[in-house]
mmCIF file of C-alpha atoms and ligand atoms in Angstrom:
data_model
loop_
_atom_site.group_PDB
_atom_site.id
_atom_site.type_symbol
_atom_site.label_atom_id
_atom_site.label_comp_id
_atom_site.label_asym_id
_atom_site.label_seq_id
_atom_site.Cartn_x
_atom_site.Cartn_y
_atom_site.Cartn_z
ATOM 1 C CA ALA C 1 113.838 112.287 71.042
ATOM 2 C CA GLN C 2 110.476 111.618 72.592
ATOM 3 C CA GLU C 3 109.789 113.897 75.524
ATOM 4 C CA ARG C 4 109.067 110.992 77.898
ATOM 5 C CA ASN C 5 112.451 109.396 77.201
ATOM 6 C CA LYS C 6 114.261 112.433 78.479
ATOM 7 C CA TYR C 7 113.492 111.542 82.130
ATOM 8 C CA VAL C 8 114.340 108.700 84.477
ATOM 9 C CA LYS C 9 111.447 108.121 86.820
ATOM 10 C CA GLY C 10 112.193 107.491 90.491
ATOM 11 C CA LYS C 11 110.190 107.108 93.658
ATOM 12 C CA LYS C 12 106.677 108.328 94.240
ATOM 13 C CA LEU C 13 106.568 111.695 95.991
ATOM 14 C CA GLY C 14 102.903 111.598 96.787
ATOM 15 C CA SER C 15 99.466 111.298 95.358
ATOM 16 C CA GLY C 16 96.636 113.741 95.180
ATOM 17 C CA GLN C 17 93.029 113.832 94.180
ATOM 18 C CA TYR C 18 93.589 113.024 90.566
ATOM 19 C CA ALA C 19 97.277 112.388 90.078
ATOM 20 C CA ASP C 20 100.332 110.533 91.261
ATOM 21 C CA VAL C 21 103.546 112.497 91.547
ATOM 22 C CA PHE C 22 106.983 110.918 90.978
ATOM 23 C CA SER C 23 110.512 112.138 91.406
ATOM 24 C CA ALA C 24 112.534 112.011 88.205
ATOM 25 C CA TYR C 25 115.755 113.329 86.740
ATOM 26 C CA LEU C 26 117.069 114.251 83.345
ATOM 27 C CA VAL C 27 118.872 111.430 81.500
ATOM 28 C CA THR C 28 121.411 113.946 80.286
ATOM 29 C CA ASP C 29 121.928 115.498 83.730
ATOM 30 C CA PRO C 30 121.076 113.376 86.784
ATOM 31 C CA THR C 31 121.499 116.391 89.057
ATOM 32 C CA GLN C 32 118.463 118.004 87.431
ATOM 33 C CA LEU C 33 115.544 116.825 89.544
ATOM 34 C CA VAL C 34 111.959 117.291 88.403
ATOM 35 C CA ALA C 35 108.562 116.089 89.542
ATOM 36 C CA ILE C 36 106.390 114.193 87.077
ATOM 37 C CA LYS C 37 102.708 114.525 87.758
ATOM 38 C CA LYS C 38 100.825 111.711 86.105
ATOM 39 C CA ILE C 39 97.179 112.527 85.583
ATOM 40 C CA LYS C 40 94.700 109.777 84.962
ATOM 41 C CA VAL C 41 92.772 111.206 82.068
ATOM 42 C CA GLY C 42 89.000 110.814 82.042
ATOM 43 C CA ALA C 43 87.181 108.631 79.503
ATOM 44 C CA GLU C 44 85.571 111.617 77.875
ATOM 45 C CA VAL C 45 88.900 113.290 77.274
ATOM 46 C CA LYS C 46 90.281 110.015 75.900
ATOM 47 C CA GLU C 47 87.485 109.801 73.409
ATOM 48 C CA MET C 48 87.413 113.405 72.328
ATOM 49 C CA GLY C 49 91.128 114.025 72.641
ATOM 50 C CA ILE C 50 92.610 116.994 74.398
ATOM 51 C CA SER C 51 91.014 120.079 72.933
ATOM 52 C CA TYR C 52 92.897 122.703 71.023
ATOM 53 C CA ASP C 53 92.024 125.271 73.694
ATOM 54 C CA SER C 54 93.488 123.113 76.450
ATOM 55 C CA LEU C 55 96.669 122.500 74.531
ATOM 56 C CA ARG C 56 96.995 126.201 73.973
ATOM 57 C CA GLU C 57 96.517 126.811 77.680
ATOM 58 C CA ILE C 58 99.191 124.240 78.555
ATOM 59 C CA ARG C 59 101.625 125.893 76.156
ATOM 60 C CA PHE C 60 100.783 129.179 77.794
ATOM 61 C CA LEU C 61 101.453 127.800 81.282
ATOM 62 C CA GLN C 62 104.774 126.464 80.023
ATOM 63 C CA GLU C 63 105.709 129.985 79.064
ATOM 64 C CA LEU C 64 104.706 131.519 82.403
ATOM 65 C CA ASP C 65 107.982 132.310 84.070
ATOM 66 C CA HIS C 66 107.803 133.804 87.538
ATOM 67 C CA PRO C 67 109.751 133.011 90.742
ATOM 68 C CA ASN C 68 106.504 132.377 92.652
ATOM 69 C CA ILE C 69 104.841 130.111 90.094
ATOM 70 C CA ILE C 70 105.803 126.466 89.814
ATOM 71 C CA LYS C 71 107.689 125.897 86.589
ATOM 72 C CA LEU C 72 106.037 123.602 84.063
ATOM 73 C CA TYR C 73 108.897 122.273 81.945
ATOM 74 C CA SER C 74 106.982 120.078 79.566
ATOM 75 C CA VAL C 75 103.983 117.885 78.946
ATOM 76 C CA PHE C 76 103.814 114.435 77.389
ATOM 77 C CA SER C 77 101.413 111.538 77.184
ATOM 78 C CA THR C 78 102.070 107.885 77.941
ATOM 79 C CA LYS C 79 100.126 104.679 77.425
ATOM 80 C CA ASN C 80 96.352 105.056 77.765
ATOM 81 C CA GLN C 81 96.912 108.682 76.806
ATOM 82 C CA ASN C 82 97.595 109.640 80.383
ATOM 83 C CA LEU C 83 98.846 113.156 80.732
ATOM 84 C CA ASN C 84 102.231 113.787 82.348
ATOM 85 C CA LEU C 85 103.273 117.208 83.546
ATOM 86 C CA VAL C 86 106.980 117.734 84.134
ATOM 87 C CA LEU C 87 107.253 120.230 86.983
ATOM 88 C CA GLU C 88 109.850 121.871 89.136
ATOM 89 C CA GLN C 89 110.450 119.577 92.133
ATOM 90 C CA LEU C 90 109.605 121.198 95.461
ATOM 91 C CA PRO C 91 110.328 118.787 98.284
ATOM 92 C CA GLN C 92 109.694 121.172 101.193
ATOM 93 C CA GLY C 93 105.959 120.569 101.413
ATOM 94 C CA ASP C 94 103.256 123.166 101.287
ATOM 95 C CA LEU C 95 101.902 126.043 103.333
ATOM 96 C CA LEU C 96 99.056 123.953 104.750
ATOM 97 C CA LYS C 97 101.555 121.664 106.485
ATOM 98 C CA LEU C 98 103.176 124.672 108.179
ATOM 99 C CA ILE C 99 99.834 126.174 109.211
ATOM 100 C CA GLN C 100 98.697 122.882 110.716
ATOM 101 C CA ASP C 101 101.920 121.983 112.510
ATOM 102 C CA THR C 102 101.194 124.161 115.530
ATOM 103 C CA GLN C 103 103.345 121.838 117.698
ATOM 104 C CA ASN C 104 106.623 122.527 115.896
ATOM 105 C CA ILE C 105 106.166 125.609 113.744
ATOM 106 C CA SER C 106 105.636 129.138 114.948
ATOM 107 C CA TYR C 107 105.654 132.196 112.738
ATOM 108 C CA THR C 108 105.148 135.953 112.971
ATOM 109 C CA PRO C 109 103.032 138.603 111.227
ATOM 110 C CA ALA C 110 106.192 139.509 109.255
ATOM 111 C CA ASP C 111 106.388 135.906 107.982
ATOM 112 C CA VAL C 112 102.711 136.038 106.982
ATOM 113 C CA LYS C 113 103.413 139.263 105.098
ATOM 114 C CA ALA C 114 106.338 137.690 103.230
ATOM 115 C CA TRP C 115 104.265 134.650 102.210
ATOM 116 C CA MET C 116 101.284 136.766 101.176
ATOM 117 C CA LEU C 117 103.496 139.087 99.123
ATOM 118 C CA MET C 118 104.922 136.144 97.161
ATOM 119 C CA LEU C 119 101.418 134.752 96.655
ATOM 120 C CA MET C 120 100.012 138.073 95.447
ATOM 121 C CA ARG C 121 102.911 138.612 93.058
ATOM 122 C CA ALA C 122 102.224 135.192 91.543
ATOM 123 C CA VAL C 123 98.499 135.888 91.236
ATOM 124 C CA HIS C 124 99.058 139.319 89.727
ATOM 125 C CA PHE C 125 101.454 137.815 87.198
ATOM 126 C CA CYS C 126 98.860 135.194 86.208
ATOM 127 C CA HIS C 127 96.141 137.796 85.798
ATOM 128 C CA ALA C 128 98.404 140.087 83.794
ATOM 129 C CA ASN C 129 98.820 137.097 81.457
ATOM 130 C CA PHE C 130 95.065 136.440 81.321
ATOM 131 C CA ILE C 131 95.207 133.272 83.390
ATOM 132 C CA LEU C 132 92.935 132.644 86.363
ATOM 133 C CA HIS C 133 94.053 130.020 88.845
ATOM 134 C CA ARG C 134 90.595 129.275 90.335
ATOM 135 C CA ASP C 135 91.814 126.944 93.072
ATOM 136 C CA ILE C 136 94.118 128.876 95.387
ATOM 137 C CA LYS C 137 94.412 127.260 98.811
ATOM 138 C CA PRO C 138 97.244 126.576 101.265
ATOM 139 C CA ASN C 139 98.051 123.103 99.934
ATOM 140 C CA ASN C 140 98.543 124.523 96.444
ATOM 141 C CA LEU C 141 101.258 126.814 97.743
ATOM 142 C CA LEU C 142 104.418 124.750 97.632
ATOM 143 C CA ILE C 143 107.622 125.754 99.371
ATOM 144 C CA ALA C 144 111.003 125.779 97.644
ATOM 145 C CA ALA C 145 114.296 124.907 99.314
ATOM 146 C CA ASN C 146 115.165 128.618 99.581
ATOM 147 C CA GLY C 147 111.859 129.392 101.296
ATOM 148 C CA GLU C 148 110.082 130.808 98.271
ATOM 149 C CA ILE C 149 106.374 130.130 97.833
ATOM 150 C CA LYS C 150 105.322 128.655 94.488
ATOM 151 C CA LEU C 151 101.764 128.708 93.266
ATOM 152 C CA ALA C 152 100.965 125.238 91.907
ATOM 153 C CA ASP C 153 98.178 123.074 90.610
ATOM 154 C CA PHE C 154 96.442 125.179 88.007
ATOM 155 C CA GLY C 155 92.863 124.025 87.504
ATOM 156 C CA LEU C 156 93.583 123.028 83.960
ATOM 157 C CA ALA C 157 95.106 119.659 84.799
ATOM 158 C CA ARG C 158 92.054 118.809 86.840
ATOM 159 C CA SER C 159 89.784 119.399 83.856
ATOM 160 C CA PHE C 160 91.314 116.316 82.219
ATOM 161 C CA ALA C 161 91.039 114.135 85.281
ATOM 162 C CA ASP C 162 88.689 111.210 85.388
ATOM 163 C CA PRO C 163 85.887 111.980 87.831
ATOM 164 C CA TYR C 164 85.119 108.275 88.250
ATOM 165 C CA GLN C 165 88.679 107.412 89.186
ATOM 166 C CA PRO C 166 89.374 109.309 92.370
ATOM 167 C CA MET C 167 92.983 108.778 93.402
ATOM 168 C CA THR C 168 92.337 109.414 97.069
ATOM 169 C CA TYR C 169 89.314 110.002 99.186
ATOM 170 C CA ASN C 170 89.833 113.670 99.896
ATOM 171 C CA THR C 171 87.456 115.754 97.867
ATOM 172 C CA ILE C 172 88.033 119.052 96.151
ATOM 173 C CA THR C 173 87.442 121.704 98.773
ATOM 174 C CA ILE C 174 85.087 124.637 98.288
ATOM 175 C CA TRP C 175 86.249 126.528 101.381
ATOM 176 C CA TYR C 176 88.192 129.071 99.326
ATOM 177 C CA ARG C 177 85.533 129.664 96.679
ATOM 178 C CA PRO C 178 84.067 133.184 96.375
ATOM 179 C CA PRO C 179 80.357 133.998 96.684
ATOM 180 C CA GLU C 180 79.911 134.855 92.983
ATOM 181 C CA LEU C 181 80.694 131.250 92.078
ATOM 182 C CA PHE C 182 78.066 129.900 94.473
ATOM 183 C CA PHE C 183 75.583 132.258 92.830
ATOM 184 C CA GLN C 184 76.669 130.917 89.437
ATOM 185 C CA ALA C 185 77.777 134.237 88.047
ATOM 186 C CA GLN C 186 78.254 133.852 84.288
ATOM 187 C CA PHE C 187 81.013 136.389 84.069
ATOM 188 C CA TYR C 188 83.735 136.368 86.622
ATOM 189 C CA GLY C 189 87.341 137.393 86.661
ATOM 190 C CA GLY C 190 90.477 137.821 88.700
ATOM 191 C CA ALA C 191 88.416 138.750 91.752
ATOM 192 C CA VAL C 192 87.723 135.020 92.295
ATOM 193 C CA ASP C 193 91.406 134.426 93.014
ATOM 194 C CA VAL C 194 91.652 137.494 95.260
ATOM 195 C CA TRP C 195 88.855 136.139 97.470
ATOM 196 C CA SER C 196 90.719 132.834 97.805
ATOM 197 C CA CYS C 197 93.899 134.735 98.701
ATOM 198 C CA GLY C 198 91.921 136.624 101.355
ATOM 199 C CA ALA C 199 90.790 133.322 102.838
ATOM 200 C CA VAL C 200 94.413 132.104 102.833
ATOM 201 C CA PHE C 201 95.525 135.367 104.485
ATOM 202 C CA ALA C 202 92.978 134.906 107.289
ATOM 203 C CA GLU C 203 93.987 131.256 107.709
ATOM 204 C CA LEU C 204 97.674 132.119 107.968
ATOM 205 C CA ILE C 205 96.882 134.567 110.763
ATOM 206 C CA SER C 206 94.465 132.476 112.818
ATOM 207 C CA ARG C 207 95.850 129.057 111.795
ATOM 208 C CA ASP C 208 92.283 128.013 111.189
ATOM 209 C CA VAL C 209 90.193 127.764 108.011
ATOM 210 C CA LEU C 210 88.063 130.918 107.729
ATOM 211 C CA PHE C 211 85.061 129.360 105.997
ATOM 212 C CA ARG C 212 85.154 125.773 107.193
ATOM 213 C CA ALA C 213 81.731 124.671 105.963
ATOM 214 C CA TRP C 214 80.866 121.313 107.481
ATOM 215 C CA PRO C 215 79.356 119.303 105.952
ATOM 216 C CA GLU C 216 81.118 120.785 102.977
ATOM 217 C CA SER C 217 78.112 121.879 100.934
ATOM 218 C CA GLU C 218 77.516 124.975 98.849
ATOM 219 C CA MET C 219 74.572 125.878 101.065
ATOM 220 C CA ASN C 220 76.719 125.752 104.189
ATOM 221 C CA MET C 221 79.391 127.835 102.472
ATOM 222 C CA VAL C 222 76.914 130.582 101.594
ATOM 223 C CA LYS C 223 75.627 130.473 105.175
ATOM 224 C CA LEU C 224 79.137 130.893 106.582
ATOM 225 C CA ILE C 225 79.988 133.734 104.206
ATOM 226 C CA CYS C 226 76.772 135.531 105.258
ATOM 227 C CA GLU C 227 77.599 134.999 108.898
ATOM 228 C CA LYS C 228 81.255 136.051 108.766
ATOM 229 C CA VAL C 229 81.271 138.705 106.037
ATOM 230 C CA GLY C 230 77.633 139.701 105.646
ATOM 231 C CA THR C 231 74.574 138.753 103.612
ATOM 232 C CA PRO C 232 74.863 139.725 99.935
ATOM 233 C CA THR C 233 72.048 142.135 99.068
ATOM 234 C CA GLU C 234 71.288 144.633 96.287
ATOM 235 C CA GLU C 235 72.638 147.350 98.608
ATOM 236 C CA ASN C 236 76.106 145.903 99.101
ATOM 237 C CA TRP C 237 76.279 144.127 95.749
ATOM 238 C CA PRO C 238 74.155 145.691 92.994
ATOM 239 C CA GLY C 239 72.923 143.020 90.588
ATOM 240 C CA VAL C 240 73.428 140.076 92.933
ATOM 241 C CA SER C 241 69.721 139.204 93.102
ATOM 242 C CA LYS C 242 69.694 138.626 89.334
ATOM 243 C CA LEU C 243 72.355 135.917 89.478
ATOM 244 C CA LYS C 244 71.051 132.444 88.699
ATOM 245 C CA GLY C 245 72.035 130.812 91.957
ATOM 246 C CA TYR C 246 70.980 133.655 94.253
ATOM 247 C CA VAL C 247 68.523 132.720 96.962
ATOM 248 C CA THR C 248 66.616 135.544 98.649
ATOM 249 C CA PRO C 249 67.715 135.481 102.289
ATOM 250 C CA THR C 250 65.208 135.259 105.103
ATOM 251 C CA GLU C 251 67.583 136.808 107.606
ATOM 252 C CA ILE C 252 70.076 139.535 106.838
ATOM 253 C CA GLN C 253 73.431 139.820 108.561
ATOM 254 C CA PRO C 254 74.726 143.365 107.877
ATOM 255 C CA VAL C 255 78.246 143.552 106.428
ATOM 256 C CA ARG C 256 80.647 143.132 109.319
ATOM 257 C CA PRO C 257 82.429 146.328 110.363
ATOM 258 C CA LYS C 258 86.155 146.736 110.884
ATOM 259 C CA ASP C 259 85.894 146.199 114.641
ATOM 260 C CA TYR C 260 84.614 142.687 114.091
ATOM 261 C CA TRP C 261 87.633 141.825 111.922
ATOM 262 C CA LEU C 262 90.050 143.590 114.258
ATOM 263 C CA ALA C 263 88.809 141.530 117.179
ATOM 264 C CA ASN C 264 89.643 138.342 115.290
ATOM 265 C CA PHE C 265 92.798 139.341 113.400
ATOM 266 C CA ARG C 266 94.405 142.002 115.591
ATOM 267 C CA THR C 267 97.956 140.633 115.088
ATOM 268 C CA ILE C 268 98.155 142.101 111.573
ATOM 269 C CA GLY C 269 97.105 145.532 112.806
ATOM 270 C CA GLU C 270 94.576 147.956 111.449
ATOM 271 C CA ILE C 271 96.263 148.303 108.064
ATOM 272 C CA GLY C 272 96.426 144.544 107.616
ATOM 273 C CA VAL C 273 92.774 144.194 108.559
ATOM 274 C CA ASP C 274 91.853 146.938 106.074
ATOM 275 C CA LEU C 275 93.508 144.909 103.313
ATOM 276 C CA LEU C 276 91.928 141.645 104.463
ATOM 277 C CA MET C 277 88.460 143.215 104.352
ATOM 278 C CA LYS C 278 89.055 144.599 100.864
ATOM 279 C CA MET C 279 90.073 141.120 99.648
ATOM 280 C CA LEU C 280 86.974 139.573 101.200
ATOM 281 C CA THR C 281 84.493 142.128 99.863
ATOM 282 C CA LEU C 282 81.276 140.455 98.699
ATOM 283 C CA ASP C 283 80.790 142.364 95.432
ATOM 284 C CA PRO C 284 83.529 141.175 93.042
ATOM 285 C CA LYS C 285 83.385 144.524 91.226
ATOM 286 C CA VAL C 286 84.349 146.318 94.444
ATOM 287 C CA ARG C 287 86.809 143.688 95.727
ATOM 288 C CA LEU C 288 90.447 144.685 95.137
ATOM 289 C CA SER C 289 92.188 143.316 92.065
ATOM 290 C CA ALA C 290 95.529 141.552 92.544
ATOM 291 C CA GLU C 291 97.179 144.765 91.348
ATOM 292 C CA GLY C 292 95.119 146.780 93.843
ATOM 293 C CA VAL C 293 96.204 144.418 96.627
ATOM 294 C CA LEU C 294 99.869 144.958 95.743
ATOM 295 C CA LYS C 295 99.374 148.729 95.884
ATOM 296 C CA HIS C 296 97.922 148.612 99.417
ATOM 297 C CA GLU C 297 99.922 150.327 102.177
ATOM 298 C CA TYR C 298 100.110 147.049 104.154
ATOM 299 C CA TRP C 299 103.244 145.976 102.272
ATOM 300 C CA THR C 300 105.216 149.120 103.038
ATOM 301 C CA SER C 301 104.047 149.615 106.627
ATOM 302 C CA ALA C 302 105.754 147.924 109.593
ATOM 303 C CA PRO C 303 106.726 145.173 110.033
ATOM 304 C CA ARG C 304 108.786 144.594 106.884
ATOM 305 C CA PRO C 305 108.142 141.190 105.302
ATOM 306 C CA SER C 306 110.584 138.559 106.605
ATOM 307 C CA LYS C 307 113.591 137.669 104.476
ATOM 308 C CA LEU C 308 113.461 134.270 102.766
ATOM 309 C CA GLU C 309 116.225 132.821 104.967
ATOM 310 C CA ALA C 310 114.261 133.730 108.096
ATOM 311 C CA LEU C 311 111.018 131.988 107.102
ATOM 312 C CA PRO C 312 110.121 128.864 109.088
ATOM 313 C CA ARG C 313 110.598 125.489 107.382
ATOM 314 C CA LYS C 314 109.201 122.074 107.781
ATOM 315 C CA GLY C 315 111.120 120.313 110.572
HETATM 316 P P1 ADP R 1 96.841 117.675 95.859
HETATM 317 O O1 ADP R 1 95.805 116.766 95.266
HETATM 318 O O2 ADP R 1 96.969 117.571 97.337
HETATM 319 O O3 ADP R 1 96.789 119.067 95.325
HETATM 320 P P2 ADP R 1 98.915 116.931 94.050
HETATM 321 O O4 ADP R 1 98.110 116.030 93.197
HETATM 322 O O5 ADP R 1 99.320 118.247 93.480
HETATM 323 O O6 ADP R 1 98.229 117.119 95.441
HETATM 324 O O7 ADP R 1 100.204 116.219 94.558
HETATM 325 C C1 ADP R 1 100.144 115.137 95.442
HETATM 326 C C2 ADP R 1 101.353 115.114 96.356
HETATM 327 O O8 ADP R 1 102.548 114.996 95.582
HETATM 328 C C3 ADP R 1 101.530 116.381 97.173
HETATM 329 O O9 ADP R 1 100.904 116.313 98.402
HETATM 330 C C4 ADP R 1 103.036 116.451 97.341
HETATM 331 O O10 ADP R 1 103.436 115.673 98.441
HETATM 332 C C5 ADP R 1 103.573 115.831 96.090
HETATM 333 N N1 ADP R 1 103.942 116.829 95.084
HETATM 334 C C6 ADP R 1 103.128 117.453 94.203
HETATM 335 N N2 ADP R 1 103.791 118.293 93.402
HETATM 336 C C7 ADP R 1 105.087 118.221 93.770
HETATM 337 C C8 ADP R 1 106.305 118.864 93.331
HETATM 338 N N3 ADP R 1 106.299 119.738 92.329
HETATM 339 N N4 ADP R 1 107.442 118.549 93.957
HETATM 340 C C9 ADP R 1 107.447 117.660 94.976
HETATM 341 N N5 ADP R 1 106.359 117.024 95.446
HETATM 342 C C10 ADP R 1 105.183 117.289 94.856
#
C-alpha cells in the first residue's frame, strides 16, 4: 500500500515556520497516534527533485533510534510534491513553554540536570552517527507524556522548505548559533551543537535567553557573544582571524572568568558553572565535545538528576 494511505489524518496540532502539523492515526490500529508534519516544499526543490543526498539523510534519520530523539516513522509525498514526515506524537509541548511559564511552573537545579542529561545523550548519539542537528533550541526539545525530552526538528526538513512561503511570521532564530558560524567557518563539527546546548543550559537556569540579540542580526549576536563570553582573538582562538567573516575588533573584552559566570548562574554550583563555561568556549577546537560533556563530573555530583516522574509538566 501507499505510505500515505496508512494514516487517517485528524486535527491540526500546530503550525511552525515552514510546516503544518496534524494529528493522525494508523488505519490498522487507531490507538497508534502519530504526528504528520507537512512541509511546503520550495519551488527549487520541486524542480530539481529531492536530491539523493537528502533522501539518504532522511533514511538515516529514520534509522536513528534513541529515547531522547523524536522517532521518524516514515516519509511520503502528497500532491504538489509536498513532503510529509510521520513522527512520534508528543502532545506535552516543548521546553520553551516550561521556561516561559514562570507563573505556573517552577523547577530545581536537579530538574535542569535531568533535562540537560537527556539532551546531551541525544546530541552525543547524533554525533556518534555522524549527524549534526544545527538548530538546537528550547522549542525543538519536545516533552513526552512520561516526561522524557525528545530532540526534534532536524535542519534537514527545513532545507526543503519554500523560503517565499513562510507559514508564520516568526523567523528562524540565531540566538543559539555559535561564533564559528557567524565567522563563516568552512569546516565545523559537533561543537556547533554543544554551543547551542550551552545556551539552552544557561536559559534553563536563568529562565532568560542568554544571547538575546535584538534586533536579531548577526552583528548584534557577535557583539553579545563578545560582551558575555569574550572577544575572539588569536590568543583565545588560534586561526580565528583567518576566517572569512571575522571582523577585527576595535575593543577587546577579555574572556570572562569563572567569577563572572558564578555570579549569574550560582544555582548550579561551581561544578555546573565549570561545565557551562566549557560548553560556551569560543574556540570550537577547545570547546567540549558532546562525549566530553557527558564525562564531566557535573552529572555525578550532587544533586542527582530528577527522576522522570518528578519533572514538572505543562499545567
Ligand atoms: P516550530 O516551527 O515552532 O519548530 P514545528 O513546525 O516543528 O514548530 O511544529 C509546529 C507546532 O506543531 C509546534 O509548536 C507543536 O505545537 C506542534 N508539533 C510539532 N511536532 C509535534 C509532534 N511531534 N507532536 C505533537 N505536536 C507537534
